[in-house]
Amino acid sequence: MTAEQDLEQIATGPQFVGARIVQPNDPVRPRLFVLHRHVDVSGVSGTGVIADGVEWPDGTASIRWRGEHPKIDFADRGVPTLHFVHGHSGATEVEYLDQDPAAAISTDDAPAALRRVIDIALGKPVRCPQCGRPGACRCIADRHAARVDVVLGAVLAYLARTQGAAS
């Protein structure tokens, strides 16, 4: 195996899933956030703002816990890992402190057809990840990731249609 193949295998291996390579002159910046806990499921951290964090430009994240026993945690797969490990089915949320880079883009520029595609996607039922029901259930599972997948699927299909029509 050549050095380039070794590097490619390392960069695409499972330890780098979710991270991306940031070049020295890339204009991306770290994003600050806090973990805001609504319900203390474990009885350890309390409620309110329990940790301060940074989402790094490569997609990884780190948090510093508040309280009498502070510590630092790293998430190589970024904020989705923080949601998975510390989210407790919606009991804890990541709240960004700085402006979302996408917020600088005006939603007024979106075409009416794209708005309609997203509106329809938001209305589709999403199965509960715990019990599998598409409608209301007694689980307190977070359906956010599944909802994002439905909306992204609709937007990608819309983009494929519009780009195909443009060519």
Short mmCIF file of C-alpha atoms in Angstrom, two decimals:
data_model
loop_
_atom_site.label_atom_id
_atom_site.label_comp_id
_atom_site.label_asym_id
_atom_site.label_seq_id
_atom_site.Cartn_x
_atom_site.Cartn_y
_atom_site.Cartn_z
CA MET A 1 0.00 0.00 0.00
CA THR A 2 1.31 3.47 -0.87
CA ALA A 3 1.51 6.33 1.61
CA GLU A 4 -1.40 8.03 -0.22
CA GLN A 5 -3.54 4.90 0.10
CA ASP A 6 -2.67 4.64 3.81
CA LEU A 7 -3.66 8.28 4.31
CA GLU A 8 -6.91 7.79 2.40
CA GLN A 9 -7.78 4.71 4.45
CA ILE A 10 -7.08 6.57 7.70
CA ALA A 11 -9.09 9.62 6.59
CA THR A 12 -12.09 7.52 5.55
CA GLY A 13 -11.94 4.99 8.38
CA PRO A 14 -14.64 4.73 11.06
CA GLN A 15 -12.72 6.91 13.51
CA PHE A 16 -13.23 9.87 11.18
CA VAL A 17 -16.92 9.43 10.39
CA GLY A 18 -18.54 12.84 10.81
CA ALA A 19 -15.27 14.78 10.81
CA ARG A 20 -14.01 16.63 7.77
CA ILE A 21 -10.62 17.95 6.81
CA VAL A 22 -10.29 21.71 7.31
CA GLN A 23 -7.65 23.37 5.19
CA PRO A 24 -5.57 26.26 6.64
CA ASN A 25 -7.36 28.96 4.63
CA ASP A 26 -10.93 27.62 4.94
CA PRO A 27 -13.21 30.43 6.19
CA VAL A 28 -15.03 28.22 8.74
CA ARG A 29 -15.01 29.11 12.45
CA PRO A 30 -15.82 27.22 15.67
CA ARG A 31 -19.38 27.56 16.99
CA LEU A 32 -20.10 28.03 20.69
CA PHE A 33 -22.99 26.27 22.40
CA VAL A 34 -24.29 25.23 25.80
CA LEU A 35 -25.98 22.04 26.94
CA HIS A 36 -29.31 23.05 28.46
CA ARG A 37 -30.89 20.30 30.55
CA HIS A 38 -34.64 20.49 31.17
CA VAL A 39 -34.92 17.27 33.20
CA ASP A 40 -32.05 15.75 35.20
CA VAL A 41 -32.55 12.07 34.36
CA SER A 42 -29.36 10.90 36.12
CA GLY A 43 -29.65 13.14 39.18
CA VAL A 44 -26.05 14.29 38.77
CA SER A 45 -25.86 17.40 36.59
CA GLY A 46 -28.93 19.32 37.64
CA THR A 47 -31.04 21.43 35.29
CA GLY A 48 -30.38 24.60 33.31
CA VAL A 49 -27.07 25.22 31.55
CA ILE A 50 -24.89 22.29 32.61
CA ALA A 51 -21.99 22.50 30.12
CA ASP A 52 -20.27 24.89 27.71
CA GLY A 53 -19.16 23.60 24.33
CA VAL A 54 -17.48 24.20 21.01
CA GLU A 55 -18.33 22.65 17.67
CA TRP A 56 -15.03 22.69 15.81
CA PRO A 57 -14.77 23.43 12.07
CA ASP A 58 -13.96 19.77 11.33
CA GLY A 59 -17.31 18.67 12.79
CA THR A 60 -15.98 17.39 16.12
CA ALA A 61 -17.10 18.90 19.43
CA SER A 62 -15.88 19.33 22.99
CA ILE A 63 -17.73 20.25 26.16
CA ARG A 64 -16.68 21.44 29.60
CA TRP A 65 -19.08 20.43 32.36
CA ARG A 66 -20.07 22.99 34.96
CA GLY A 67 -20.40 22.27 38.69
CA GLU A 68 -18.24 21.07 41.56
CA HIS A 69 -16.57 18.32 39.51
CA PRO A 70 -15.94 19.86 36.07
CA LYS A 71 -14.40 17.80 33.32
CA ILE A 72 -13.95 17.97 29.56
CA ASP A 73 -15.48 15.52 27.06
CA PHE A 74 -14.66 15.18 23.37
CA ALA A 75 -17.04 13.94 20.69
CA ASP A 76 -15.20 12.83 17.56
CA ARG A 77 -18.50 12.55 15.70
CA GLY A 78 -19.66 15.97 16.84
CA VAL A 79 -22.95 17.30 18.14
CA PRO A 80 -24.93 14.19 17.05
CA THR A 81 -22.85 12.19 19.56
CA LEU A 82 -23.64 14.74 22.28
CA HIS A 83 -27.36 14.37 21.49
CA PHE A 84 -27.04 10.58 21.56
CA VAL A 85 -25.02 10.33 24.80
CA HIS A 86 -26.26 13.30 26.83
CA GLY A 87 -29.61 14.16 25.21
CA HIS A 88 -31.68 11.71 27.29
CA SER A 89 -34.48 11.65 24.69
CA GLY A 90 -34.88 15.40 24.58
CA ALA A 91 -34.23 16.15 28.26
CA THR A 92 -31.06 18.01 27.24
CA GLU A 93 -30.64 20.26 24.20
CA VAL A 94 -27.72 21.89 22.43
CA GLU A 95 -28.28 25.66 22.21
CA TYR A 96 -25.92 27.55 19.91
CA LEU A 97 -24.75 30.91 21.26
CA ASP A 98 -23.42 32.40 18.06
CA GLN A 99 -25.31 32.96 14.86
CA ASP A 100 -25.91 29.98 12.63
CA PRO A 101 -24.01 30.49 9.36
CA ALA A 102 -27.12 29.44 7.44
CA ALA A 103 -29.10 32.22 9.14
CA ALA A 104 -27.28 34.76 7.00
CA ILE A 105 -29.15 33.38 3.96
CA SER A 106 -32.58 34.92 3.58
CA THR A 107 -35.50 32.48 3.51
CA ASP A 108 -37.28 34.97 1.24
CA ASP A 109 -35.03 33.72 -1.58
CA ALA A 110 -36.47 30.19 -1.44
CA PRO A 111 -38.77 29.36 -4.35
CA ALA A 112 -42.42 28.60 -3.60
CA ALA A 113 -42.05 25.03 -4.92
CA LEU A 114 -39.24 24.31 -2.45
CA ARG A 115 -41.32 25.76 0.39
CA ARG A 116 -44.17 23.43 -0.58
CA VAL A 117 -41.86 20.38 -0.71
CA ILE A 118 -40.60 21.13 2.81
CA ASP A 119 -44.12 21.80 4.09
CA ILE A 120 -45.31 18.41 2.80
CA ALA A 121 -42.25 16.64 4.24
CA LEU A 122 -42.84 18.18 7.67
CA GLY A 123 -46.37 16.78 7.65
CA LYS A 124 -45.31 13.18 6.96
CA PRO A 125 -45.45 10.80 9.92
CA VAL A 126 -42.12 9.75 11.40
CA ARG A 127 -41.81 6.40 13.16
CA CYS A 128 -40.83 6.37 16.83
CA PRO A 129 -37.29 4.95 17.12
CA GLN A 130 -38.31 2.98 20.23
CA CYS A 131 -41.70 1.42 19.45
CA GLY A 132 -41.92 1.99 15.68
CA ARG A 133 -45.33 3.67 15.72
CA PRO A 134 -45.78 6.36 13.06
CA GLY A 135 -48.18 8.40 15.20
CA ALA A 136 -48.41 9.43 18.83
CA CYS A 137 -47.04 7.00 21.38
CA ARG A 138 -46.08 6.90 25.05
CA CYS A 139 -42.34 6.84 24.38
CA ILE A 140 -40.40 10.03 24.97
CA ALA A 141 -38.07 9.26 22.10
CA ASP A 142 -36.63 12.11 20.08
CA ARG A 143 -37.86 11.96 16.48
CA HIS A 144 -35.77 14.97 15.44
CA ALA A 145 -33.14 13.01 13.47
CA ALA A 146 -35.83 11.10 11.56
CA ARG A 147 -37.67 14.35 10.80
CA VAL A 148 -34.45 15.91 9.47
CA ASP A 149 -33.92 12.84 7.27
CA VAL A 150 -37.45 13.16 5.81
CA VAL A 151 -36.99 16.86 5.06
CA LEU A 152 -33.50 16.35 3.60
CA GLY A 153 -34.79 13.53 1.40
CA ALA A 154 -37.53 15.78 0.08
CA VAL A 155 -35.15 18.69 -0.53
CA LEU A 156 -32.58 16.45 -2.27
CA ALA A 157 -35.30 14.99 -4.51
CA TYR A 158 -36.46 18.55 -5.31
CA LEU A 159 -32.89 19.62 -6.14
CA ALA A 160 -32.37 16.54 -8.34
CA ARG A 161 -35.57 17.36 -10.27
CA THR A 162 -34.77 21.05 -10.67
CA GLN A 163 -31.13 20.49 -11.64
CA GLY A 164 -32.18 17.79 -14.10
CA ALA A 165 -34.71 20.17 -15.64
CA ALA A 166 -32.10 22.95 -15.88
CA SER A 167 -29.63 20.84 -17.86
#
